[in-house]
């Protein structure tokens, strides 16, 4: 049984903790945060299902005043685990790495950290083997994670030479106020980091992309134009996607009109927080353009990286040294691909 700790109990950290708790071959030892945030207060109100550790020495009185029990410090949590999932703010993970290294523990960092923090820039499907038995792994961002899933899916079937992407990016997570109230679209300088990151993970694919920030909070939309080594039609493309347990094919006729439809559907399914681990491909968006194939995917930014984090634990700790076995275990425990059997 692999023992896991989570540093940072925010948007991603909460979901990482839940994801680990669902893995029957892992034990969640505890989570760490710096103050009694709303997420931590909710944890208390739910009866403290996870042990909480104080990540910032000197903040003990803040937790005590809020009546929130603390099981120790972050450093004490690190000593109790085999591997840490670090979901702290960008830059904090690099500092925490010193603690992980001090006790010779493995750790997985999220997309906000610099690539230099880790031994391997990791994706469960695209380069699982490179993460096996490594001490420090770094995950791709939410957009890059979902994008690689789709591109890797086609690449393994027919080979992909290049992709050109347009990302319509949500401006902030639900409940965030620091971005302000906006009524505008903002274009970033090309190429987007997601395209560059894809090439880091999949160096044989030539990728470029444009990113546009939009004043919404539920999910990103990515338009992909892929040049495949073997020309494929719409039916073939959809058949490939429909076999993938982390890709859901949806259509406008079913009522999936956009990102909000998918979020609402996840809530109607009873998913905690309305989370979706899978990306969605709109059947109606798949178009043949000369030798290229074009499609549109939805990225549920709050939860999409959770499966790949579970894959990373499996690879780094050598729980499964075979990619197929590793991702299959993650999919099974997270309930991914259930819709394929309906």
Short mmCIF file of C-alpha atoms in Angstrom, two decimals:
data_model
loop_
_atom_site.label_atom_id
_atom_site.label_comp_id
_atom_site.label_asym_id
_atom_site.label_seq_id
_atom_site.Cartn_x
_atom_site.Cartn_y
_atom_site.Cartn_z
CA UNK A 1 0.00 0.00 0.00
CA UNK A 2 1.62 3.25 -1.16
CA UNK A 3 1.28 6.08 1.35
CA UNK A 4 0.48 9.49 -0.16
CA UNK A 5 0.35 13.04 1.18
CA UNK A 6 -1.05 16.18 -0.45
CA UNK A 7 0.48 19.64 0.03
CA UNK A 8 -1.95 22.44 -0.74
CA UNK A 9 -5.68 21.85 -0.19
CA UNK A 10 -7.04 24.21 -2.82
CA UNK A 11 -8.79 23.68 -6.16
CA UNK A 12 -6.46 20.90 -7.30
CA UNK A 13 -5.37 19.64 -3.88
CA UNK A 14 -8.91 18.82 -2.76
CA UNK A 15 -9.45 16.79 -5.89
CA UNK A 16 -6.08 15.07 -5.60
CA UNK A 17 -6.97 13.99 -2.07
CA UNK A 18 -10.31 12.61 -3.23
CA UNK A 19 -8.60 10.87 -6.17
CA UNK A 20 -6.05 9.16 -3.92
CA UNK A 21 -8.80 8.13 -1.48
CA UNK A 22 -10.53 6.30 -4.36
CA UNK A 23 -7.42 4.25 -5.20
CA UNK A 24 -7.78 0.92 -3.41
CA UNK A 25 -4.02 0.34 -3.53
CA UNK A 26 -3.05 3.72 -2.02
CA UNK A 27 -3.45 5.28 1.42
CA UNK A 28 -4.03 9.01 1.86
CA UNK A 29 -2.05 9.85 5.00
CA UNK A 30 -3.10 13.49 5.12
CA UNK A 31 -3.32 16.91 3.50
CA UNK A 32 -1.45 20.10 4.37
CA UNK A 33 -2.36 23.76 4.06
CA UNK A 34 -1.22 27.08 5.48
CA UNK A 35 -4.46 28.48 6.96
CA UNK A 36 -8.14 27.71 7.64
CA UNK A 37 -9.33 28.48 4.11
CA UNK A 38 -12.91 27.81 3.04
CA UNK A 39 -11.82 24.41 1.74
CA UNK A 40 -10.25 23.57 5.11
CA UNK A 41 -13.31 24.83 6.98
CA UNK A 42 -15.49 22.63 4.77
CA UNK A 43 -13.19 19.71 5.59
CA UNK A 44 -13.88 20.28 9.27
CA UNK A 45 -17.63 20.54 8.72
CA UNK A 46 -17.54 17.22 6.85
CA UNK A 47 -16.05 15.60 9.95
CA UNK A 48 -12.35 15.75 8.99
CA UNK A 49 -12.30 12.74 6.63
CA UNK A 50 -8.63 13.54 5.98
CA UNK A 51 -5.97 14.37 8.58
CA UNK A 52 -4.82 17.98 8.24
CA UNK A 53 -1.24 19.18 8.68
CA UNK A 54 -0.03 22.75 9.11
CA UNK A 55 2.18 23.74 6.18
CA UNK A 56 3.36 27.03 7.70
CA UNK A 57 5.00 26.95 11.13
CA UNK A 58 3.65 29.78 13.28
CA UNK A 59 0.09 29.50 12.00
CA UNK A 60 -1.02 27.08 14.71
CA UNK A 61 -3.18 29.71 16.42
CA UNK A 62 -5.15 30.34 13.21
CA UNK A 63 -6.26 26.71 13.10
CA UNK A 64 -6.89 26.62 16.85
CA UNK A 65 -9.07 29.74 16.74
CA UNK A 66 -11.10 28.18 13.93
CA UNK A 67 -11.49 24.98 15.95
CA UNK A 68 -9.77 22.90 13.27
CA UNK A 69 -7.71 19.95 14.55
CA UNK A 70 -4.16 19.68 13.17
CA UNK A 71 -2.22 16.42 13.11
CA UNK A 72 1.23 17.95 12.80
CA UNK A 73 3.43 19.89 10.41
CA UNK A 74 4.08 19.46 6.71
CA UNK A 75 7.54 18.14 7.52
CA UNK A 76 6.01 15.50 9.79
CA UNK A 77 3.55 14.53 7.04
CA UNK A 78 6.41 14.12 4.57
CA UNK A 79 8.18 11.72 6.91
CA UNK A 80 5.08 9.47 7.05
CA UNK A 81 4.55 9.04 3.29
CA UNK A 82 6.18 7.39 0.28
CA UNK A 83 5.28 10.20 -2.10
CA UNK A 84 3.88 13.74 -1.98
CA UNK A 85 1.48 15.38 -4.40
CA UNK A 86 2.36 19.08 -4.33
CA UNK A 87 -0.57 21.29 -5.34
CA UNK A 88 0.69 24.52 -3.80
CA UNK A 89 0.89 27.87 -5.56
CA UNK A 90 3.51 28.26 -8.28
CA UNK A 91 6.97 28.58 -6.75
CA UNK A 92 6.00 27.13 -3.37
CA UNK A 93 6.45 23.58 -4.66
CA UNK A 94 10.07 24.32 -5.54
CA UNK A 95 10.66 25.39 -1.94
CA UNK A 96 8.85 22.33 -0.59
CA UNK A 97 11.09 20.20 -2.76
CA UNK A 98 13.88 20.88 -0.27
CA UNK A 99 11.84 19.11 2.43
CA UNK A 100 11.05 16.18 0.14
CA UNK A 101 14.72 15.82 -0.79
CA UNK A 102 15.79 16.10 2.86
CA UNK A 103 13.86 12.92 3.67
CA UNK A 104 14.56 11.29 0.30
CA UNK A 105 10.86 11.21 -0.60
CA UNK A 106 9.33 11.20 -4.05
CA UNK A 107 7.09 14.08 -5.15
CA UNK A 108 4.83 15.11 -7.99
CA UNK A 109 4.42 18.76 -8.91
CA UNK A 110 1.64 20.47 -10.85
CA UNK A 111 1.70 22.44 -14.08
CA UNK A 112 2.35 25.80 -12.44
CA UNK A 113 5.88 24.87 -11.37
CA UNK A 114 8.85 25.30 -13.69
CA UNK A 115 9.96 22.21 -15.57
CA UNK A 116 13.33 22.35 -13.82
CA UNK A 117 11.71 21.29 -10.53
CA UNK A 118 11.42 17.69 -11.72
CA UNK A 119 13.32 14.85 -13.36
CA UNK A 120 10.53 14.21 -15.87
CA UNK A 121 7.74 16.27 -17.47
CA UNK A 122 5.04 13.60 -17.22
CA UNK A 123 1.83 12.48 -18.93
CA UNK A 124 0.22 9.14 -18.12
CA UNK A 125 -0.60 8.06 -21.65
CA UNK A 126 2.12 9.79 -23.68
CA UNK A 127 5.30 9.01 -21.68
CA UNK A 128 4.42 6.85 -18.67
CA UNK A 129 7.60 4.81 -19.05
CA UNK A 130 9.83 7.86 -18.52
CA UNK A 131 8.38 8.40 -15.04
CA UNK A 132 9.09 4.91 -13.72
CA UNK A 133 11.08 5.01 -10.44
CA UNK A 134 11.93 8.71 -10.79
CA UNK A 135 12.02 10.84 -7.64
CA UNK A 136 10.42 14.03 -8.95
CA UNK A 137 7.77 14.30 -11.67
CA UNK A 138 5.96 17.37 -12.97
CA UNK A 139 2.52 17.20 -14.53
CA UNK A 140 1.37 19.19 -17.53
CA UNK A 141 -1.22 21.96 -17.16
CA UNK A 142 -4.93 21.20 -17.46
CA UNK A 143 -5.10 22.32 -21.11
CA UNK A 144 -1.94 20.47 -22.06
CA UNK A 145 -3.10 17.33 -20.26
CA UNK A 146 -6.36 17.16 -22.19
CA UNK A 147 -4.74 18.18 -25.45
CA UNK A 148 -2.11 15.46 -25.20
CA UNK A 149 -4.79 12.87 -24.45
CA UNK A 150 -6.52 13.64 -27.74
CA UNK A 151 -3.36 14.02 -29.85
CA UNK A 152 -1.75 10.90 -28.32
CA UNK A 153 -4.93 8.94 -29.03
CA UNK A 154 -4.67 9.72 -32.75
CA UNK A 155 -0.89 9.37 -32.76
CA UNK A 156 -1.05 5.80 -31.50
CA UNK A 157 -3.62 4.89 -34.11
CA UNK A 158 -2.27 6.54 -37.27
CA UNK A 159 0.63 8.83 -36.28
CA UNK A 160 0.51 12.62 -35.98
CA UNK A 161 2.97 14.90 -37.75
CA UNK A 162 1.79 18.29 -36.57
CA UNK A 163 -1.03 20.11 -34.81
CA UNK A 164 -2.24 23.69 -34.75
CA UNK A 165 -4.40 24.63 -31.80
CA UNK A 166 -6.59 27.53 -30.69
CA UNK A 167 -7.36 27.62 -26.96
CA UNK A 168 -10.38 29.53 -25.68
CA UNK A 169 -9.33 29.75 -22.06
CA UNK A 170 -11.49 30.36 -19.02
CA UNK A 171 -10.14 33.36 -17.15
CA UNK A 172 -10.41 32.02 -13.59
CA UNK A 173 -11.73 29.13 -11.56
CA UNK A 174 -15.24 29.37 -10.08
CA UNK A 175 -15.12 31.47 -6.91
CA UNK A 176 -11.93 33.31 -7.84
CA UNK A 177 -12.07 37.11 -7.62
CA UNK A 178 -8.46 38.09 -8.22
CA UNK A 179 -8.93 38.35 -11.99
CA UNK A 180 -11.63 41.00 -11.61
CA UNK A 181 -14.95 41.28 -13.40
CA UNK A 182 -14.30 41.44 -17.14
CA UNK A 183 -16.18 41.80 -20.41
CA UNK A 184 -13.39 41.32 -22.90
CA UNK A 185 -11.28 38.77 -24.73
CA UNK A 186 -7.51 38.87 -24.39
CA UNK A 187 -5.05 37.33 -26.85
CA UNK A 188 -1.66 36.04 -25.75
CA UNK A 189 1.48 36.06 -27.86
CA UNK A 190 1.84 32.93 -29.98
CA UNK A 191 2.86 30.17 -29.70
CA UNK A 192 1.05 29.21 -26.51
CA UNK A 193 2.95 27.27 -23.86
CA UNK A 194 0.55 24.33 -24.30
CA UNK A 195 1.82 23.76 -27.83
CA UNK A 196 5.43 23.99 -26.65
CA UNK A 197 4.71 21.66 -23.73
CA UNK A 198 3.10 19.14 -26.05
CA UNK A 199 6.32 19.04 -28.08
CA UNK A 200 8.31 18.47 -24.88
CA UNK A 201 6.21 15.40 -24.10
CA UNK A 202 5.78 14.33 -27.75
CA UNK A 203 8.90 15.66 -29.54
CA UNK A 204 8.00 13.95 -32.81
CA UNK A 205 4.91 16.19 -33.22
CA UNK A 206 5.29 19.74 -34.56
CA UNK A 207 2.86 21.94 -32.63
CA UNK A 208 1.90 25.59 -32.53
CA UNK A 209 -1.01 27.42 -30.96
CA UNK A 210 -2.89 30.58 -30.06
CA UNK A 211 -4.58 31.27 -26.71
CA UNK A 212 -7.53 33.60 -26.03
CA UNK A 213 -8.67 34.39 -22.47
CA UNK A 214 -12.45 34.56 -22.02
CA UNK A 215 -14.55 35.87 -19.07
CA UNK A 216 -15.97 32.47 -18.09
CA UNK A 217 -15.06 29.99 -15.36
CA UNK A 218 -16.28 26.51 -16.35
CA UNK A 219 -13.81 24.88 -18.69
CA UNK A 220 -11.59 25.62 -21.65
CA UNK A 221 -12.34 24.88 -25.30
CA UNK A 222 -9.53 23.81 -27.65
CA UNK A 223 -9.82 23.66 -31.42
CA UNK A 224 -7.29 21.23 -32.92
CA UNK A 225 -6.21 20.82 -36.54
CA UNK A 226 -4.13 17.65 -36.80
CA UNK A 227 -2.03 16.48 -39.73
CA UNK A 228 -1.87 12.69 -39.47
CA UNK A 229 0.63 10.39 -41.17
CA UNK A 230 -2.25 8.39 -42.59
CA UNK A 231 -5.29 10.34 -43.78
CA UNK A 232 -8.35 9.59 -41.65
CA UNK A 233 -11.99 10.50 -42.07
CA UNK A 234 -14.55 11.65 -39.53
CA UNK A 235 -15.91 8.19 -38.79
CA UNK A 236 -12.44 6.77 -38.14
CA UNK A 237 -11.51 9.71 -35.91
CA UNK A 238 -14.63 9.28 -33.80
CA UNK A 239 -14.05 5.54 -33.54
CA UNK A 240 -10.58 6.18 -32.09
CA UNK A 241 -11.88 8.69 -29.55
CA UNK A 242 -14.80 6.47 -28.55
CA UNK A 243 -12.41 3.73 -27.43
CA UNK A 244 -10.51 6.02 -25.06
CA UNK A 245 -11.64 5.81 -21.39
CA UNK A 246 -10.62 9.43 -20.70
CA UNK A 247 -12.34 10.93 -23.74
CA UNK A 248 -16.12 11.30 -23.95
CA UNK A 249 -17.71 11.89 -27.37
CA UNK A 250 -20.77 14.17 -27.14
CA UNK A 251 -23.06 15.91 -29.62
CA UNK A 252 -25.14 19.05 -29.94
CA UNK A 253 -28.28 16.99 -30.57
CA UNK A 254 -27.91 15.40 -27.11
CA UNK A 255 -28.00 18.86 -25.56
CA UNK A 256 -24.27 19.39 -25.07
CA UNK A 257 -24.25 22.93 -26.43
CA UNK A 258 -21.04 24.04 -24.72
CA UNK A 259 -18.86 23.92 -21.62
CA UNK A 260 -21.73 24.82 -19.27
CA UNK A 261 -23.76 21.86 -20.57
CA UNK A 262 -20.97 19.48 -19.62
CA UNK A 263 -20.60 21.02 -16.17
CA UNK A 264 -24.34 20.75 -15.59
CA UNK A 265 -24.33 17.12 -16.78
CA UNK A 266 -21.55 16.28 -14.34
CA UNK A 267 -23.64 17.74 -11.52
CA UNK A 268 -26.70 15.80 -12.69
CA UNK A 269 -24.59 12.63 -12.59
CA UNK A 270 -23.90 13.41 -8.95
CA UNK A 271 -20.17 13.91 -9.44
CA UNK A 272 -18.63 15.66 -6.40
CA UNK A 273 -18.33 19.40 -7.10
CA UNK A 274 -19.58 18.74 -10.64
CA UNK A 275 -16.14 17.38 -11.54
CA UNK A 276 -15.31 15.58 -14.78
CA UNK A 277 -12.05 13.67 -15.12
CA UNK A 278 -12.54 13.13 -18.86
CA UNK A 279 -12.28 15.57 -21.73
CA UNK A 280 -15.13 15.78 -24.24
CA UNK A 281 -14.98 15.80 -28.04
CA UNK A 282 -17.95 17.23 -29.91
CA UNK A 283 -18.96 14.80 -32.65
CA UNK A 284 -20.34 17.77 -34.62
CA UNK A 285 -16.93 19.49 -34.57
CA UNK A 286 -15.00 16.73 -36.36
CA UNK A 287 -14.28 17.96 -39.88
CA UNK A 288 -12.03 16.73 -42.67
CA UNK A 289 -9.94 19.53 -44.18
CA UNK A 290 -7.80 18.26 -47.03
CA UNK A 291 -5.37 15.82 -45.43
CA UNK A 292 -6.02 17.24 -41.96
CA UNK A 293 -8.65 16.42 -39.36
CA UNK A 294 -10.17 19.15 -37.18
CA UNK A 295 -12.04 18.73 -33.88
CA UNK A 296 -12.96 20.60 -30.72
CA UNK A 297 -12.45 19.40 -27.13
CA UNK A 298 -13.63 20.60 -23.73
CA UNK A 299 -11.16 20.75 -20.83
CA UNK A 300 -12.70 20.63 -17.31
CA UNK A 301 -9.80 22.49 -15.73
CA UNK A 302 -10.48 21.71 -12.07
CA UNK A 303 -10.35 17.90 -12.31
CA UNK A 304 -8.84 16.87 -15.65
CA UNK A 305 -5.30 16.39 -14.29
CA UNK A 306 -6.34 14.06 -11.43
CA UNK A 307 -6.07 10.79 -13.43
CA UNK A 308 -2.59 11.69 -14.69
CA UNK A 309 -1.51 12.44 -11.11
CA UNK A 310 -2.62 8.96 -10.09
CA UNK A 311 -0.66 7.58 -13.06
CA UNK A 312 2.36 9.55 -11.87
CA UNK A 313 2.19 7.97 -8.41
CA UNK A 314 2.05 4.53 -10.01
CA UNK A 315 5.02 5.22 -12.29
CA UNK A 316 7.25 6.99 -9.75
CA UNK A 317 6.74 4.31 -7.09
CA UNK A 318 6.90 1.48 -9.67
CA UNK A 319 3.48 0.21 -8.58
CA UNK A 320 3.00 -0.71 -12.24
CA UNK A 321 5.96 -0.59 -14.61
CA UNK A 322 3.72 -1.30 -17.59
CA UNK A 323 1.81 1.74 -18.85
CA UNK A 324 -1.29 -0.20 -19.87
CA UNK A 325 -1.56 -1.73 -16.41
CA UNK A 326 -0.91 1.60 -14.67
CA UNK A 327 -3.47 3.70 -16.52
CA UNK A 328 -5.99 0.85 -16.39
CA UNK A 329 -5.75 0.74 -12.58
CA UNK A 330 -6.25 4.50 -12.36
CA UNK A 331 -9.21 4.37 -14.75
CA UNK A 332 -10.81 1.53 -12.81
CA UNK A 333 -10.63 3.21 -9.42
CA UNK A 334 -11.79 6.59 -10.76
CA UNK A 335 -14.65 5.01 -12.71
CA UNK A 336 -13.36 6.30 -16.04
CA UNK A 337 -14.84 4.83 -19.20
CA UNK A 338 -18.10 3.71 -17.54
CA UNK A 339 -20.04 5.46 -20.32
CA UNK A 340 -18.38 3.16 -22.87
CA UNK A 341 -20.37 0.24 -21.42
CA UNK A 342 -23.75 2.00 -21.47
#
